[in-house]
mmCIF file with all atom_site columns, C-alpha atoms in Angstrom:
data_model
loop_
_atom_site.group_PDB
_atom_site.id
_atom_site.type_symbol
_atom_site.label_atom_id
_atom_site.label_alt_id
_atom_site.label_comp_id
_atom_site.label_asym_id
_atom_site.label_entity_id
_atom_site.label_seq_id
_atom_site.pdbx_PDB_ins_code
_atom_site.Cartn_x
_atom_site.Cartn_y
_atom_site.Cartn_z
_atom_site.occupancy
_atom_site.B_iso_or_equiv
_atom_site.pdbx_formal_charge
_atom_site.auth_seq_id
_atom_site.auth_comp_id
_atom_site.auth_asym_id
_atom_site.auth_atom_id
_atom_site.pdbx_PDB_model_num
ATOM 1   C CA . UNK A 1 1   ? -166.701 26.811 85.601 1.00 0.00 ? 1   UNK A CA 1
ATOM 2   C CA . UNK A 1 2   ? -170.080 25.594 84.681 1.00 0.00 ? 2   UNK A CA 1
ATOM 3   C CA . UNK A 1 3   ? -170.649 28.304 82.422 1.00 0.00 ? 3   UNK A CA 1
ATOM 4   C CA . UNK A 1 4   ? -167.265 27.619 80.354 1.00 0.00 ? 4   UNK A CA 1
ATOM 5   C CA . UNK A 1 5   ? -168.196 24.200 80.345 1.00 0.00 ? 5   UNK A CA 1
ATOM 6   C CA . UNK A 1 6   ? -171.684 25.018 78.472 1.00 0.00 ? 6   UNK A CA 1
ATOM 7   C CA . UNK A 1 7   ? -169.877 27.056 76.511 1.00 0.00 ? 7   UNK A CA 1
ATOM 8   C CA . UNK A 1 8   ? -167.414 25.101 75.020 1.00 0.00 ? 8   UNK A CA 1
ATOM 9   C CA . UNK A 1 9   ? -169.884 22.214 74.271 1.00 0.00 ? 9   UNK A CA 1
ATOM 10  C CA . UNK A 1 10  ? -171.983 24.904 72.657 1.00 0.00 ? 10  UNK A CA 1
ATOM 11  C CA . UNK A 1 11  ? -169.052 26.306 70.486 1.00 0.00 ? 11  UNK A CA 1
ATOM 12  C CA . UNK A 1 12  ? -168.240 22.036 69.032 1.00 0.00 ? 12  UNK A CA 1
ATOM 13  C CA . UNK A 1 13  ? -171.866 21.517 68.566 1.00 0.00 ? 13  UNK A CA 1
ATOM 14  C CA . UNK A 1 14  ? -171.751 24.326 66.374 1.00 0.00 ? 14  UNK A CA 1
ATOM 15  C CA . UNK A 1 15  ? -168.242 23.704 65.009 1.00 0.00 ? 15  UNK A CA 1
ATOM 16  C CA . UNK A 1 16  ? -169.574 20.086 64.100 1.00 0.00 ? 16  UNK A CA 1
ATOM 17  C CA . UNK A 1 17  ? -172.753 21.134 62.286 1.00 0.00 ? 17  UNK A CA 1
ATOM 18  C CA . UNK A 1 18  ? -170.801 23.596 60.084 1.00 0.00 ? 18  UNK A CA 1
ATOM 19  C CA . UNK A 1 19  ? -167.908 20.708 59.557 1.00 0.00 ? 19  UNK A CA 1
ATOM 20  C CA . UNK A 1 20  ? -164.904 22.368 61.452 1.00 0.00 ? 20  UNK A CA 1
ATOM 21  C CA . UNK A 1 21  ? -162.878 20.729 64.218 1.00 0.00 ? 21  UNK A CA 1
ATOM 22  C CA . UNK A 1 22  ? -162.812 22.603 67.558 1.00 0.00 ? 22  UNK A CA 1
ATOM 23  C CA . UNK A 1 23  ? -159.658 22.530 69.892 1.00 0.00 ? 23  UNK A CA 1
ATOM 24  C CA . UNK A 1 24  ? -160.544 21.316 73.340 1.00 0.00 ? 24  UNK A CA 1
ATOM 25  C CA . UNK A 1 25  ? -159.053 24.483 75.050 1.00 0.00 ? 25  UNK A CA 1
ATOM 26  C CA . UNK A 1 26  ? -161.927 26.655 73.084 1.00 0.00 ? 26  UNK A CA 1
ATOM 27  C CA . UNK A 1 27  ? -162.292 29.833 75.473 1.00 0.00 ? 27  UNK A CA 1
ATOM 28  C CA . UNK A 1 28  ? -165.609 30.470 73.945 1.00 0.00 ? 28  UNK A CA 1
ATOM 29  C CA . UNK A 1 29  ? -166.665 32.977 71.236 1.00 0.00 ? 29  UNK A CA 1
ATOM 30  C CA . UNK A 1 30  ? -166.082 36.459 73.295 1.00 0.00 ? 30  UNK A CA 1
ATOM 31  C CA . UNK A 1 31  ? -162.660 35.519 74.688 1.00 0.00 ? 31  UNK A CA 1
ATOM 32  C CA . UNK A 1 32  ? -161.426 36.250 70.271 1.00 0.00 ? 32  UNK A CA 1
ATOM 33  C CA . UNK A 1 33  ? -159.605 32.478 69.879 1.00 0.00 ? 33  UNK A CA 1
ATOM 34  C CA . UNK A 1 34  ? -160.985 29.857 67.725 1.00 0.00 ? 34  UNK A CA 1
ATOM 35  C CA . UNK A 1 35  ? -158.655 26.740 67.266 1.00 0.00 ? 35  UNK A CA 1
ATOM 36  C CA . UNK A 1 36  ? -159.349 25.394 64.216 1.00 0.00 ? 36  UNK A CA 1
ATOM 37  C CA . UNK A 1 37  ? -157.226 21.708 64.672 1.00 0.00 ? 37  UNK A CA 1
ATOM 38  C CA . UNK A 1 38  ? -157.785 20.544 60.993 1.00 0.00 ? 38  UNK A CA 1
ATOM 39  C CA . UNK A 1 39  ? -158.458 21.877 57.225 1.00 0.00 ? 39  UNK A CA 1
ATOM 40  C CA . UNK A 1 40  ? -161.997 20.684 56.105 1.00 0.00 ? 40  UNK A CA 1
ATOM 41  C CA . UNK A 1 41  ? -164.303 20.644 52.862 1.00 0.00 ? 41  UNK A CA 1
ATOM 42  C CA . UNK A 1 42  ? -168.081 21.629 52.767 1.00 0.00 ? 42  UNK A CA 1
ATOM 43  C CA . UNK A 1 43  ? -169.423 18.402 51.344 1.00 0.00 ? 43  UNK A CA 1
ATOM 44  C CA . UNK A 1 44  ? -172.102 18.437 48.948 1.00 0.00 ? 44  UNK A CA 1
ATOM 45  C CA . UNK A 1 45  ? -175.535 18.301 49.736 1.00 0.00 ? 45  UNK A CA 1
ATOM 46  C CA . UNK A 1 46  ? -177.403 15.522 49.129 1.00 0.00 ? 46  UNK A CA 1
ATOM 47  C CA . UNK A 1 47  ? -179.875 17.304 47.474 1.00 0.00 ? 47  UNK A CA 1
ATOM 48  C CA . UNK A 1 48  ? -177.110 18.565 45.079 1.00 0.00 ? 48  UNK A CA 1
ATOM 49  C CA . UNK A 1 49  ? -176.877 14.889 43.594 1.00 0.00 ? 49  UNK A CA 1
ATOM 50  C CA . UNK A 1 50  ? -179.211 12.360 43.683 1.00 0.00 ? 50  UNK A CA 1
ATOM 51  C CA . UNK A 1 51  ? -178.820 8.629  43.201 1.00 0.00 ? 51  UNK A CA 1
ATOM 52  C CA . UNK A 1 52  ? -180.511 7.230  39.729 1.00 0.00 ? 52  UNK A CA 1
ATOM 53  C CA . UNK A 1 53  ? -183.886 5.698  40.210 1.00 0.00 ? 53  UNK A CA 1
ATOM 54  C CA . UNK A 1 54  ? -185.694 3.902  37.749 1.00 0.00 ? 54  UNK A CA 1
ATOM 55  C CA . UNK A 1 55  ? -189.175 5.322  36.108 1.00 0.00 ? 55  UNK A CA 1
ATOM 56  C CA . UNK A 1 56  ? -191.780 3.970  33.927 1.00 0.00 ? 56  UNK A CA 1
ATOM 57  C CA . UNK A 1 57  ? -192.075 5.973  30.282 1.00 0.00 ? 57  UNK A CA 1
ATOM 58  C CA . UNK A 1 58  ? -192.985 5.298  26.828 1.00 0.00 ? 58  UNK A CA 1
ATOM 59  C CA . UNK A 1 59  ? -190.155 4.452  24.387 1.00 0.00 ? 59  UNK A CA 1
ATOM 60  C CA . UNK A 1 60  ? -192.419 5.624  20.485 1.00 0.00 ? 60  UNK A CA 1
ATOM 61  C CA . UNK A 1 61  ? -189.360 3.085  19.250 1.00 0.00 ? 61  UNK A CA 1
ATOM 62  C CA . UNK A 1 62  ? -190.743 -0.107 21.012 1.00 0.00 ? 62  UNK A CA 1
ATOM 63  C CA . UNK A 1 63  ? -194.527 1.063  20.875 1.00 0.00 ? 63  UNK A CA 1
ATOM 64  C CA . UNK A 1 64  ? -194.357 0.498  24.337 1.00 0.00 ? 64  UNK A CA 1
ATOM 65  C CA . UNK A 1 65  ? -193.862 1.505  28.026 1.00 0.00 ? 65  UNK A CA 1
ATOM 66  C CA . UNK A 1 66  ? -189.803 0.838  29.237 1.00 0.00 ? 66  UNK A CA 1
ATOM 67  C CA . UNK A 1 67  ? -188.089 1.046  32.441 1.00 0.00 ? 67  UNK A CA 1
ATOM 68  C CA . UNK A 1 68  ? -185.457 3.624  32.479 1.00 0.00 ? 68  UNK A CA 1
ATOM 69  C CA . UNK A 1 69  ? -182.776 5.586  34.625 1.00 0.00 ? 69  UNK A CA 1
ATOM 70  C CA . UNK A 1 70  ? -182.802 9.253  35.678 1.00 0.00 ? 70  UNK A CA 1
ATOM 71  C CA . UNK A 1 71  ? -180.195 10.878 34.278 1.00 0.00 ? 71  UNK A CA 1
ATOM 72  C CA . UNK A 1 72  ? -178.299 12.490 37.491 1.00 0.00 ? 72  UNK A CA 1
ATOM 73  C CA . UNK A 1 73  ? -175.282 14.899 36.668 1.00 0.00 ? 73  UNK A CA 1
ATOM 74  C CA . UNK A 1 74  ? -173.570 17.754 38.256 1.00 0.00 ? 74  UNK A CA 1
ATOM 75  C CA . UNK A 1 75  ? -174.103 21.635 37.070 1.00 0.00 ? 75  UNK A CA 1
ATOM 76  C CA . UNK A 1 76  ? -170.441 21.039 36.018 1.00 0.00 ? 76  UNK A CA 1
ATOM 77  C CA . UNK A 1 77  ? -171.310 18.151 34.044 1.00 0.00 ? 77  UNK A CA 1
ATOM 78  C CA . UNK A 1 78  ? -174.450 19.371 32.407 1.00 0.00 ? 78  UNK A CA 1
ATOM 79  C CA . UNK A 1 79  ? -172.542 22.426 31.192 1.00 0.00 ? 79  UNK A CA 1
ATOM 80  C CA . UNK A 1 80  ? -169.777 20.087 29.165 1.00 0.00 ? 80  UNK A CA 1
ATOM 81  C CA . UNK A 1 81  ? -172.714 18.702 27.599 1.00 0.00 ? 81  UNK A CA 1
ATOM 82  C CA . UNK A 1 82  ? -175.319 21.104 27.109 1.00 0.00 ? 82  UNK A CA 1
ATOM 83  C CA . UNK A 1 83  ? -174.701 24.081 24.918 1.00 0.00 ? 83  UNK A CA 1
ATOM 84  C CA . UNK A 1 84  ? -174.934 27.612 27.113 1.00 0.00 ? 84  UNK A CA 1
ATOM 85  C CA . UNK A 1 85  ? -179.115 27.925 25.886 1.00 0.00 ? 85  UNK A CA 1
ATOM 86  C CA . UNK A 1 86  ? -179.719 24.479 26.154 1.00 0.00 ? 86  UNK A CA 1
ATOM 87  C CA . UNK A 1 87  ? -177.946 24.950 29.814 1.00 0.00 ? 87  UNK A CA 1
ATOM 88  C CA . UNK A 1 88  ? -179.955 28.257 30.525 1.00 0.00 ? 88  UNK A CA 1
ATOM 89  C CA . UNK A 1 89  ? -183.101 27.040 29.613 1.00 0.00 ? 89  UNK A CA 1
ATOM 90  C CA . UNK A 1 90  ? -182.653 23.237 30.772 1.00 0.00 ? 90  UNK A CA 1
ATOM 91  C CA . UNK A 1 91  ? -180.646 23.736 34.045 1.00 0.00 ? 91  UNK A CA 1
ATOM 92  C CA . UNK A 1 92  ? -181.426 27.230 34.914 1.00 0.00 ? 92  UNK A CA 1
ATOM 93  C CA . UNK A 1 93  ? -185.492 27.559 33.951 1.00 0.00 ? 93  UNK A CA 1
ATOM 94  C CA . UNK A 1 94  ? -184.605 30.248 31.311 1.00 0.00 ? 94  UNK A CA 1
ATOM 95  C CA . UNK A 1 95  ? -186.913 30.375 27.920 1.00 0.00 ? 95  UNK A CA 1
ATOM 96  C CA . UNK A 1 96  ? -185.891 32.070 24.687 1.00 0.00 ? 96  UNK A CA 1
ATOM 97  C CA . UNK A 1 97  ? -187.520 34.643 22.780 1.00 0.00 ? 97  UNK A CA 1
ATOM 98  C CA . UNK A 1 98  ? -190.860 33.729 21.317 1.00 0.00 ? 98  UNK A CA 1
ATOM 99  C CA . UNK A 1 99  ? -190.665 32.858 17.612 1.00 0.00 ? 99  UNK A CA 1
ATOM 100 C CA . UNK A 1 100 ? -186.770 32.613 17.755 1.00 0.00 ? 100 UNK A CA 1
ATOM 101 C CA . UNK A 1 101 ? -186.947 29.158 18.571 1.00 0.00 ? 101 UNK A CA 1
ATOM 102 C CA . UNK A 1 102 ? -186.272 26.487 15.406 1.00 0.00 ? 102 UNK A CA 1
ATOM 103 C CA . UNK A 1 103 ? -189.194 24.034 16.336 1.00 0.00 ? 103 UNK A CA 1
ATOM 104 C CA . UNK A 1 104 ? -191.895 27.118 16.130 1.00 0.00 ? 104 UNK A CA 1
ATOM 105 C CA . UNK A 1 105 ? -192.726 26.562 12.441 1.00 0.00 ? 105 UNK A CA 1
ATOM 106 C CA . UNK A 1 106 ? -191.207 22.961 12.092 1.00 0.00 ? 106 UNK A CA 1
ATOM 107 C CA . UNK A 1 107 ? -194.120 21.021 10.687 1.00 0.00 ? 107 UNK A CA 1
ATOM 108 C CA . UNK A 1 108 ? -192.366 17.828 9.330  1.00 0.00 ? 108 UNK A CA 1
ATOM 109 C CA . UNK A 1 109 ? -193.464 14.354 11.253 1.00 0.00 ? 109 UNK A CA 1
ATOM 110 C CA . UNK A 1 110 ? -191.221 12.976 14.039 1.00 0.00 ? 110 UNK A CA 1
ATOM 111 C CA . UNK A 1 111 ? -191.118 12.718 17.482 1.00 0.00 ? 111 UNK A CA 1
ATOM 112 C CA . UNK A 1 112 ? -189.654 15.478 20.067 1.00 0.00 ? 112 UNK A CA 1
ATOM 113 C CA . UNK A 1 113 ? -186.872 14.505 22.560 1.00 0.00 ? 113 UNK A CA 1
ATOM 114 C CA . UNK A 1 114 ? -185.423 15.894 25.844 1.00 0.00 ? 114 UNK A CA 1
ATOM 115 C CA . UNK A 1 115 ? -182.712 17.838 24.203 1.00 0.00 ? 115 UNK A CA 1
ATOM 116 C CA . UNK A 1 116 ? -180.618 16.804 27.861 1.00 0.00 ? 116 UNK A CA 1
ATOM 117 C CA . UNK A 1 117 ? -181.163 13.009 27.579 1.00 0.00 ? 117 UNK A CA 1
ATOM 118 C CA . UNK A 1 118 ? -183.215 11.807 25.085 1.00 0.00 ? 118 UNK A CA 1
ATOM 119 C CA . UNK A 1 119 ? -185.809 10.788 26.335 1.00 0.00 ? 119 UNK A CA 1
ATOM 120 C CA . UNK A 1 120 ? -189.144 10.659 23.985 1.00 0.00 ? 120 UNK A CA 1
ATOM 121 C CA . UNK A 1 121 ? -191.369 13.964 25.028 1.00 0.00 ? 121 UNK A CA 1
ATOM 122 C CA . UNK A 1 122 ? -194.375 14.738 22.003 1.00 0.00 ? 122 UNK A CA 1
ATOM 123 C CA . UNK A 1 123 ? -194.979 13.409 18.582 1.00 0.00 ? 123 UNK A CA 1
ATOM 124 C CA . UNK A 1 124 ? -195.695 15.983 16.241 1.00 0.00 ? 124 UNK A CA 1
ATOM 125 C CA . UNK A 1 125 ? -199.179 14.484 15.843 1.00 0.00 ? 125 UNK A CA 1
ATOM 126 C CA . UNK A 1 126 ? -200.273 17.188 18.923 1.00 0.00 ? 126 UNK A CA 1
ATOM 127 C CA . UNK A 1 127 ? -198.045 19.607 17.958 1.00 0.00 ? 127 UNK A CA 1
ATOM 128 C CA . UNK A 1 128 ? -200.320 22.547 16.657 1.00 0.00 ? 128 UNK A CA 1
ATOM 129 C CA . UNK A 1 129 ? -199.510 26.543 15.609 1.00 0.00 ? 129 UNK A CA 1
ATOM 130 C CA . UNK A 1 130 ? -200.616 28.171 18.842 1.00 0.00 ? 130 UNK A CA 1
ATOM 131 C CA . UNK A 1 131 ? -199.558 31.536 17.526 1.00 0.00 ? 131 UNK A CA 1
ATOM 132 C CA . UNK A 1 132 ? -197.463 32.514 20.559 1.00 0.00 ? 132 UNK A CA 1
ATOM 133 C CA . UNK A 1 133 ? -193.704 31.732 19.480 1.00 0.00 ? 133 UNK A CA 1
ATOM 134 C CA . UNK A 1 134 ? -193.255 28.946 20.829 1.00 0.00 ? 134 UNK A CA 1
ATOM 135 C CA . UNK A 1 135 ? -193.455 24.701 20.120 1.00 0.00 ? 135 UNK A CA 1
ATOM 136 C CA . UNK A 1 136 ? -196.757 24.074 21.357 1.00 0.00 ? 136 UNK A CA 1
ATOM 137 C CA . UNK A 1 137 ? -198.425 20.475 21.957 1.00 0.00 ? 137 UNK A CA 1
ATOM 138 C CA . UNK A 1 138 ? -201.822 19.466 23.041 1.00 0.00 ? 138 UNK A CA 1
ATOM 139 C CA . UNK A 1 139 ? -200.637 16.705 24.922 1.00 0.00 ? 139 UNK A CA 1
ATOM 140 C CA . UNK A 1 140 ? -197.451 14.634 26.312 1.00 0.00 ? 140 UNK A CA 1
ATOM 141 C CA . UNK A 1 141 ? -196.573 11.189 24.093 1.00 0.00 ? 141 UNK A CA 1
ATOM 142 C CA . UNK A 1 142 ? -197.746 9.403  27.674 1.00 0.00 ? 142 UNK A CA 1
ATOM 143 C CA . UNK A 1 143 ? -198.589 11.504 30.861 1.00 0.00 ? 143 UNK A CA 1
ATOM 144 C CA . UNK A 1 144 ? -195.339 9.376  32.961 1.00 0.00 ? 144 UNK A CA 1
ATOM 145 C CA . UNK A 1 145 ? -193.675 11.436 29.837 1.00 0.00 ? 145 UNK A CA 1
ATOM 146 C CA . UNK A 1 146 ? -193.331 14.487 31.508 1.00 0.00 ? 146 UNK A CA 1
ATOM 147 C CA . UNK A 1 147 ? -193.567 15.406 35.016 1.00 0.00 ? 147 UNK A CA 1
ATOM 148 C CA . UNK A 1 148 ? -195.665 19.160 36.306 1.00 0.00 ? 148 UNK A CA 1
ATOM 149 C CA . UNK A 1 149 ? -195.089 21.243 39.504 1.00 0.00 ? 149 UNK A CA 1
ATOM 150 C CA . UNK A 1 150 ? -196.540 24.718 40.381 1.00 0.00 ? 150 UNK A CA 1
ATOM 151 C CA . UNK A 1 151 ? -194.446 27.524 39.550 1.00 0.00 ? 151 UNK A CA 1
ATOM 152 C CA . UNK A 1 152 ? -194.896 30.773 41.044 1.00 0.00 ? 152 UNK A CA 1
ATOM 153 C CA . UNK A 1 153 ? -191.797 32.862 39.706 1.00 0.00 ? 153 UNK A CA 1
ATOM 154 C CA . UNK A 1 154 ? -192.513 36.175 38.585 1.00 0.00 ? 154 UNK A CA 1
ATOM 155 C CA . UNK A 1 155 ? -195.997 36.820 40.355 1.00 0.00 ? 155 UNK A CA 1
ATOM 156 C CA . UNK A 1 156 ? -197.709 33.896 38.332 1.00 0.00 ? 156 UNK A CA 1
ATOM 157 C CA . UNK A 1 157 ? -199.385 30.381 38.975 1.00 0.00 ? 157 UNK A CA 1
ATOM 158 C CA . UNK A 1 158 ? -198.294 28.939 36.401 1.00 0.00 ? 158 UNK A CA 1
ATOM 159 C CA . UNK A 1 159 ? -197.564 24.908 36.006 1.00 0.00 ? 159 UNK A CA 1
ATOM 160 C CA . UNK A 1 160 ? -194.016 24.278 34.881 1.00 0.00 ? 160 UNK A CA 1
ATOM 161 C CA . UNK A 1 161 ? -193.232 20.789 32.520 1.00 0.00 ? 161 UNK A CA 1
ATOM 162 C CA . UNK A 1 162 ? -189.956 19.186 33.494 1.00 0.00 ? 162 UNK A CA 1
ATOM 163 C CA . UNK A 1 163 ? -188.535 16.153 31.775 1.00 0.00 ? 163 UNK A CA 1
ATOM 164 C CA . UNK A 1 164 ? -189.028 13.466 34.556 1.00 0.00 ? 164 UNK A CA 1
ATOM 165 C CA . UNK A 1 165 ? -185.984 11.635 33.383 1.00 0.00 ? 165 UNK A CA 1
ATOM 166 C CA . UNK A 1 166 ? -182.953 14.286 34.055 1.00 0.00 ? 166 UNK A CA 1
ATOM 167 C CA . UNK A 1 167 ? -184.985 17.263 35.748 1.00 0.00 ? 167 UNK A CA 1
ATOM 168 C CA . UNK A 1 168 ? -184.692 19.424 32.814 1.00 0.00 ? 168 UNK A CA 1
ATOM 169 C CA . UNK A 1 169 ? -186.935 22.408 32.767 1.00 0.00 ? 169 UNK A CA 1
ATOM 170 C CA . UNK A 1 170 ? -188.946 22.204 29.187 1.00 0.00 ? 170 UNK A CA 1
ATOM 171 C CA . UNK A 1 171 ? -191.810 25.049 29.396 1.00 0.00 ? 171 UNK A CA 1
ATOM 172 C CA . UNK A 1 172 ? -195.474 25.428 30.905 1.00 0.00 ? 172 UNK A CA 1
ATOM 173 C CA . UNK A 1 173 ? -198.991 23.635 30.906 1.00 0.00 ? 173 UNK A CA 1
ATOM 174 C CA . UNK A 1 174 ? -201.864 26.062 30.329 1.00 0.00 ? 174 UNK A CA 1
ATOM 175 C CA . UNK A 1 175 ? -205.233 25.457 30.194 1.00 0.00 ? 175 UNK A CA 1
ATOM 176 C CA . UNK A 1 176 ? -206.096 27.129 26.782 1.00 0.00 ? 176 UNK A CA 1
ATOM 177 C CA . UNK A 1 177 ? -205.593 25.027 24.300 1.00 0.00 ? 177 UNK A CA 1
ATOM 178 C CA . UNK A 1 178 ? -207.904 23.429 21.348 1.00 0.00 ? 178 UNK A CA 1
ATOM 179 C CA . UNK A 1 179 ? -209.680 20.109 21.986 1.00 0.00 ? 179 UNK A CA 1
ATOM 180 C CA . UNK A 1 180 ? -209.575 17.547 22.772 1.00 0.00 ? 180 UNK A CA 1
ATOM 181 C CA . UNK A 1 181 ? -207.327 18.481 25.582 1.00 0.00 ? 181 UNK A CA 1
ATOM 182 C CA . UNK A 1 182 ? -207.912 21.969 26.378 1.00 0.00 ? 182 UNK A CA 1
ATOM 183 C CA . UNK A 1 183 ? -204.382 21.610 27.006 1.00 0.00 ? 183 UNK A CA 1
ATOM 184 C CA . UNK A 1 184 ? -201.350 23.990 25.600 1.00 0.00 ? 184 UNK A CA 1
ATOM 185 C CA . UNK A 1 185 ? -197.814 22.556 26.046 1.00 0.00 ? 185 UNK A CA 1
ATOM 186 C CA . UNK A 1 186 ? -195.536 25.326 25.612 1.00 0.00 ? 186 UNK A CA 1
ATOM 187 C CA . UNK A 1 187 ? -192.335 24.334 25.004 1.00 0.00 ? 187 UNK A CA 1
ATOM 188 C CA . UNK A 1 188 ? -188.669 26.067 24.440 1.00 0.00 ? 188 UNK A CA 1
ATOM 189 C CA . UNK A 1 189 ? -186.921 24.710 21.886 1.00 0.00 ? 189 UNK A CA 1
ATOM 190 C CA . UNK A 1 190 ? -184.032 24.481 22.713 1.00 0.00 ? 190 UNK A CA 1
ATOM 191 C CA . UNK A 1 191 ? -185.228 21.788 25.508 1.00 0.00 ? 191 UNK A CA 1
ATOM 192 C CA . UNK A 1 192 ? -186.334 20.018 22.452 1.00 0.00 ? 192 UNK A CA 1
ATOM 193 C CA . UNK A 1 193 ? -184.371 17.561 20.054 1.00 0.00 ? 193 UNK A CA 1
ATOM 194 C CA . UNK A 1 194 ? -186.458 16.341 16.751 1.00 0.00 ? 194 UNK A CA 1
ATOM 195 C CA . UNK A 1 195 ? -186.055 12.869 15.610 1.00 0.00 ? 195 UNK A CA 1
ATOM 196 C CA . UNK A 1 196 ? -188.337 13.218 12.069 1.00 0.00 ? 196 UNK A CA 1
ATOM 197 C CA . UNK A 1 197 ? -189.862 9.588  10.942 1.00 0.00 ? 197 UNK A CA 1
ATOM 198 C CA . UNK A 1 198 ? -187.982 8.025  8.215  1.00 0.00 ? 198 UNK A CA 1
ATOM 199 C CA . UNK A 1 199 ? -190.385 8.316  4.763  1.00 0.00 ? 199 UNK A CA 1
#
């Protein structure tokens, strides 16, 4: 009796943690029954989708540091908004082809946005010809601008840039680039949207 008891105790703790409703007459796993007394959804993780926050970044607009809200949307909901590179690259940590992107060669004066939600990324001030393929920028408009994390995909250390606003993946950080950085801000562009300075 004891051991049916421990059991059956066992078999709802586990029923619980997976969200599924045992009967009280559960015989145990090797007797073949499993009463199931009501239909159930997996609900989202919280890690799936977080609650806005509010971060510090500078607006080039207002010439100075605002308080904004992270952007927080589903997969489902990026995808009605983002087109399927934007998503690939944004969402999914994809880049495009060097030299295919249409920011490479763009030269004209204006500031870079997070092509996800807008938020003000590099002025093209530090954007320089790297040679590579691909937007590159010695430097962020503000550091709270963009946000860095290790990324070892691929067997690399490499340090990826993501837009601290929305999460959106936007390129790498390398240590190569001219002065007076020594930085190299390799963007995609399609992470990008360019905003040129009215003349």
């Amino acid at each position: 009796m004891r051991s049916r008891t421990t059991r059956r105790k066992f078999l709802r703790m586990m029923g619980a943690a997976a969200g599924v409703a045992v009967g009280a007459t559960l015989p145990g796993i090797l007797g073949g029954r499993l009463a199931i007394t009501e239909s159930f959804t997996v609900p989202a993780r919280a890690a799936d989708v977080s609650a806005p926050r509010s971060i510090r970044a500078y607006a080039v607009e207002k010439r100075t540091y605002v308080m904004t809200q992270t952007v927080v949307k589903t997969e489902q909901e990026w995808k009605k908004v983002l087109t399927p590179d934007q998503y690939h690259i944004l969402r999914e940590k994809g880049t495009e082809r060097a030299f295919s992107g249409k920011y490479d060669k763009n030269h004209e004066p204006g500031v870079y946005r997070c092509a996800a939600c807008g938020l003000d990324l590099y002025r093209s001030e530090e954007k320089y010809d790297s040679g590579i393929g691909w937007p590159s920028f010695t430097a962020p408009i503000a550091p709270e601008n963009v946000s860095t994390r290790p990324d070892n995909s691929f067997f690399s250390q490499r340090t990826e840039v993501l837009c601290p606003r929305c999460g959106g993946h936007l390129g790498h950080v390398f240590d190569d680039g001219p002065k007076p950085t020594g930085k190299r801000y390799c963007m995609n562009s399609a992470a990008l949207q360019f905003v040129a300075t009215a003349k």
